[in-house]
Amino acid sequence: MKTIAHCLLAALPTLALPACNQSDPGSESADTGNADGATDSEPAMLEGDYFPLVDGATWTYRHVASDGTTWDEIVQMRQVTFDGAAAFEIEDNAGNNGENTISTLVDMGGQVMRVHKEVLLAGTQVMTVDYAPGFLRFNNGWSSDERTDWFYDRTEYDDMAAVTDQAERHQIFQLESLSTEVTVPAGTFDCVQFLRTRGDTGESKRFWFAEGIGKIKHETLSTGSVEELAEYQIP
């Protein structure tokens, strides 16, 4: 079992265009990767790109709150330059609270990270956040038995660029299955399944990602709220 802590910022590689099956996370094929020819002593590795960074891509997610309230989130991606290097922004539409975000993503050797976020309310920026070396969103190099302890610094600024909060954060990622079949409004997908838990609060979310498409579903365990892919378009 591998543990990654305080990963260092690497030079950004050229971003390439990338392209999930449901077995029980406790099943032999999920845990050992035997379907891929790996042995118990050789954990199966992910192959492919599960978080495509593609200019012009869009995803629509159906949000279902614990009280049954629903709304659709439209996420659009565009290629940008951030700190002089290639990066991508994803922008969502305003939710029920009138708030939307613009997040900057970079690929650091197969690790997709959010390094910056802007929060807007009714179209006006009210907060920005920086993450160093980055908030890990997905690691295309995970293996079947992987647990990752990820530490990063989060610095929050108000609309006048004054620091309002700064702290080290700890996220624990536990890969639960390399192949899990998930059905959502957009269809049925073969997914990688993992659990992400905050080290300080214990809040846990379960995620499903499909190769070449990205996030298919996520569930907040404490509330039961769910976010599911309704449609997508990746050029």
Coordinates of C-alpha atoms in Angstrom, one line a residue:
M1 CA 0.0 0.0 0.0
K2 CA 1.4 3.3 -1.0
T3 CA 1.2 6.6 0.8
I4 CA 1.8 10.0 -0.7
A5 CA 2.4 13.0 1.6
H6 CA 3.4 16.5 0.9
C7 CA 3.9 15.9 -2.9
L8 CA 6.1 18.5 -4.5
L9 CA 5.1 20.6 -7.4
A10 CA 6.6 19.3 -10.6
A11 CA 7.1 20.9 -14.0
L12 CA 3.8 20.7 -15.8
P13 CA 3.8 18.1 -18.6
T14 CA 2.1 18.5 -22.0
L15 CA -1.6 17.9 -21.4
A16 CA -2.9 15.0 -23.5
L17 CA -6.5 14.3 -24.5
P18 CA -7.6 11.2 -22.5
A19 CA -10.7 9.0 -23.2
C20 CA -15.5 2.8 -15.3
N21 CA -17.5 -1.8 -14.6
Q22 CA -19.3 -2.5 -11.2
S23 CA -17.9 -5.2 -9.2
D24 CA -18.2 -5.3 -5.4
P25 CA -15.3 -3.3 -3.9
G26 CA -14.5 -6.3 -1.8
S27 CA -14.5 -8.8 -4.7
E28 CA -11.3 -10.5 -5.7
S29 CA -11.2 -8.9 -9.2
A30 CA -11.6 -5.5 -7.7
D31 CA -9.0 -5.9 -5.0
T32 CA -6.3 -7.9 -6.9
G33 CA -6.9 -6.8 -10.4
N34 CA -6.7 -10.5 -11.6
A35 CA -8.9 -9.7 -14.6
D36 CA -6.0 -7.5 -15.8
G37 CA -3.4 -10.3 -15.2
A38 CA -2.0 -8.8 -12.0
T39 CA -1.3 -11.0 -9.0
D40 CA -2.0 -10.4 -5.3
S41 CA 1.5 -9.2 -4.8
E42 CA 1.3 -6.9 -7.9
P43 CA -1.6 -4.5 -7.5
A44 CA -3.4 -3.6 -10.7
M45 CA -2.7 -0.1 -12.0
L46 CA -5.0 2.4 -13.6
E47 CA -4.5 2.8 -17.3
G48 CA -5.9 5.7 -19.3
D49 CA -7.2 9.1 -18.4
Y50 CA -10.1 9.4 -15.9
F51 CA -10.1 13.2 -15.7
P52 CA -9.9 14.5 -19.3
L53 CA -8.7 18.1 -19.6
V54 CA -10.2 19.2 -22.9
D55 CA -10.9 22.6 -24.2
G56 CA -14.6 23.0 -24.9
A57 CA -15.8 20.0 -22.9
T58 CA -19.0 20.3 -21.0
W59 CA -20.7 18.1 -18.3
T60 CA -24.2 18.4 -16.8
Y61 CA -24.7 17.0 -13.3
R62 CA -28.1 16.4 -11.6
H63 CA -27.9 17.3 -8.0
V64 CA -30.3 15.6 -5.6
A65 CA -30.2 17.0 -2.0
S66 CA -31.1 15.0 1.1
D67 CA -34.6 16.6 1.1
G68 CA -35.2 15.6 -2.5
T69 CA -34.5 19.0 -4.0
T70 CA -32.9 18.8 -7.4
W71 CA -31.0 21.2 -9.7
D72 CA -28.7 20.9 -12.7
E73 CA -25.1 22.0 -12.7
I74 CA -23.5 22.8 -16.1
V75 CA -19.7 22.6 -16.0
Q76 CA -17.7 24.0 -18.9
M77 CA -14.0 23.6 -19.5
R78 CA -11.6 25.9 -21.3
Q79 CA -7.8 25.9 -21.8
V80 CA -6.0 28.8 -20.2
T81 CA -2.5 29.8 -19.0
F82 CA -1.9 30.0 -15.3
D83 CA 1.4 31.2 -13.8
G84 CA 2.9 31.0 -17.3
A85 CA 2.0 27.3 -17.9
A86 CA -0.8 25.4 -19.6
A87 CA -3.9 24.9 -17.4
F88 CA -7.6 24.5 -17.7
E89 CA -10.5 26.3 -16.1
I90 CA -13.8 24.7 -15.2
E91 CA -16.8 27.1 -14.6
D92 CA -20.2 26.0 -13.3
N93 CA -23.5 27.8 -13.4
A94 CA -25.1 29.4 -10.3
G95 CA -26.6 26.9 -7.9
N96 CA -29.7 27.4 -5.7
N97 CA -27.8 29.9 -3.6
G98 CA -26.8 32.1 -6.5
E99 CA -23.2 31.1 -6.2
N100 CA -20.9 29.8 -8.9
T101 CA -17.2 29.0 -9.1
I102 CA -14.3 29.0 -11.6
S103 CA -11.6 26.5 -10.7
T104 CA -8.1 26.3 -12.3
L105 CA -6.8 22.7 -12.9
V106 CA -3.4 21.5 -13.8
D107 CA -2.0 18.1 -14.6
M108 CA 1.1 17.3 -12.6
G109 CA 2.4 14.0 -13.9
G110 CA -1.0 12.4 -14.1
Q111 CA -2.3 14.0 -10.9
V112 CA -5.1 16.4 -11.7
M113 CA -5.1 19.2 -9.2
R114 CA -7.1 22.3 -8.4
V115 CA -4.6 25.1 -7.7
H116 CA -6.9 28.1 -7.7
K117 CA -10.6 28.9 -7.3
E118 CA -12.8 32.0 -7.7
V119 CA -16.2 32.2 -6.0
L120 CA -18.8 34.5 -7.4
L121 CA -22.2 35.6 -6.1
A122 CA -24.6 37.0 -8.6
G123 CA -21.7 37.5 -11.0
T124 CA -19.5 39.4 -8.5
Q125 CA -16.3 37.8 -7.2
V126 CA -16.5 37.5 -3.4
M127 CA -13.7 35.1 -2.6
T128 CA -10.6 33.4 -4.1
V129 CA -8.7 30.4 -2.8
D130 CA -5.2 29.2 -3.6
Y131 CA -4.0 25.6 -3.0
A132 CA -0.3 24.6 -2.7
P133 CA 0.8 22.3 -4.3
G134 CA -2.8 21.7 -5.2
F135 CA -6.1 20.1 -4.1
L136 CA -5.9 16.5 -5.6
R137 CA -8.9 15.7 -7.7
F138 CA -7.7 12.4 -9.3
N139 CA -4.5 10.5 -9.7
N140 CA -4.3 8.5 -13.0
G141 CA -1.4 6.5 -11.4
W142 CA -3.4 4.9 -8.5
S143 CA -3.2 1.1 -8.0
S144 CA -5.9 -1.3 -6.7
D145 CA -4.9 -1.3 -3.0
E146 CA -4.0 2.4 -2.8
R147 CA -4.4 4.7 0.1
T148 CA -3.2 8.3 -0.4
D149 CA -2.7 10.8 2.4
W150 CA -2.7 14.1 0.7
F151 CA -1.6 17.3 2.4
Y152 CA -1.8 20.8 1.0
D153 CA -2.1 24.4 2.1
R154 CA -5.3 26.3 1.5
T155 CA -5.3 30.1 1.6
E156 CA -8.5 32.0 1.3
Y157 CA -8.8 35.7 0.3
D158 CA -11.8 38.1 0.4
D159 CA -12.9 40.4 -2.4
M160 CA -10.2 42.9 -1.4
A161 CA -7.4 40.2 -1.6
A162 CA -6.9 40.1 2.1
V163 CA -6.2 36.7 3.7
T164 CA -9.2 35.5 5.7
D165 CA -8.2 31.9 6.3
Q166 CA -5.0 29.8 6.0
A167 CA -4.5 26.2 7.0
E168 CA -3.0 22.9 6.1
R169 CA -5.6 20.4 4.9
H170 CA -5.4 16.6 4.9
Q171 CA -7.4 14.4 2.5
I172 CA -7.4 10.6 2.6
F173 CA -8.1 8.8 -0.6
Q174 CA -9.0 5.1 -0.5
L175 CA -9.3 3.4 -3.9
E176 CA -12.1 0.9 -3.4
S177 CA -12.6 -0.6 -6.9
L178 CA -11.0 -0.4 -10.3
S179 CA -14.1 -1.7 -12.0
T180 CA -17.6 -0.7 -10.8
E181 CA -20.7 -0.5 -13.1
V182 CA -22.7 2.7 -12.4
T183 CA -25.9 3.8 -14.0
V184 CA -26.8 7.5 -14.0
P185 CA -29.1 9.6 -16.3
A186 CA -26.3 9.8 -18.9
G187 CA -26.0 6.0 -19.2
T188 CA -24.1 3.1 -17.7
F189 CA -20.4 3.4 -17.1
D190 CA -17.5 1.2 -16.0
C191 CA -15.9 3.2 -13.2
V192 CA -13.1 3.6 -10.7
Q193 CA -14.6 4.0 -7.2
F194 CA -12.8 5.7 -4.4
L195 CA -13.6 7.3 -1.0
R196 CA -12.3 10.7 0.0
T197 CA -12.2 11.7 3.7
R198 CA -11.2 14.9 5.3
G199 CA -8.6 14.3 8.0
D200 CA -9.8 17.1 10.3
T201 CA -13.6 16.7 10.1
G202 CA -14.0 13.1 9.0
E203 CA -16.4 14.2 6.2
S204 CA -16.5 11.5 3.5
K205 CA -17.5 11.5 -0.1
R206 CA -17.6 8.5 -2.5
F207 CA -16.7 9.2 -6.2
W208 CA -17.0 7.3 -9.4
F209 CA -14.9 8.2 -12.5
A210 CA -15.0 6.8 -16.0
E211 CA -12.1 6.6 -18.4
G212 CA -12.2 9.4 -21.0
I213 CA -15.3 11.0 -19.4
G214 CA -14.4 12.1 -15.9
K215 CA -16.7 12.2 -12.9
I216 CA -19.8 10.1 -13.2
K217 CA -21.2 10.4 -9.7
H218 CA -20.4 11.4 -6.2
E219 CA -22.3 11.0 -2.9
T220 CA -21.8 12.8 0.4
L221 CA -22.1 10.1 3.0
S222 CA -23.1 12.3 5.9
T223 CA -26.1 13.8 4.1
G224 CA -27.0 11.3 1.4
S225 CA -26.9 14.0 -1.3
V226 CA -26.0 12.8 -4.7
E227 CA -24.5 14.3 -7.9
E228 CA -25.0 12.3 -11.1
L229 CA -23.9 12.9 -14.7
A230 CA -26.9 13.7 -16.9
E231 CA -25.1 14.5 -20.2
Y232 CA -21.7 15.4 -21.5
Q233 CA -19.8 16.5 -24.6
I234 CA -16.1 16.1 -25.0
P235 CA -14.6 17.3 -28.3

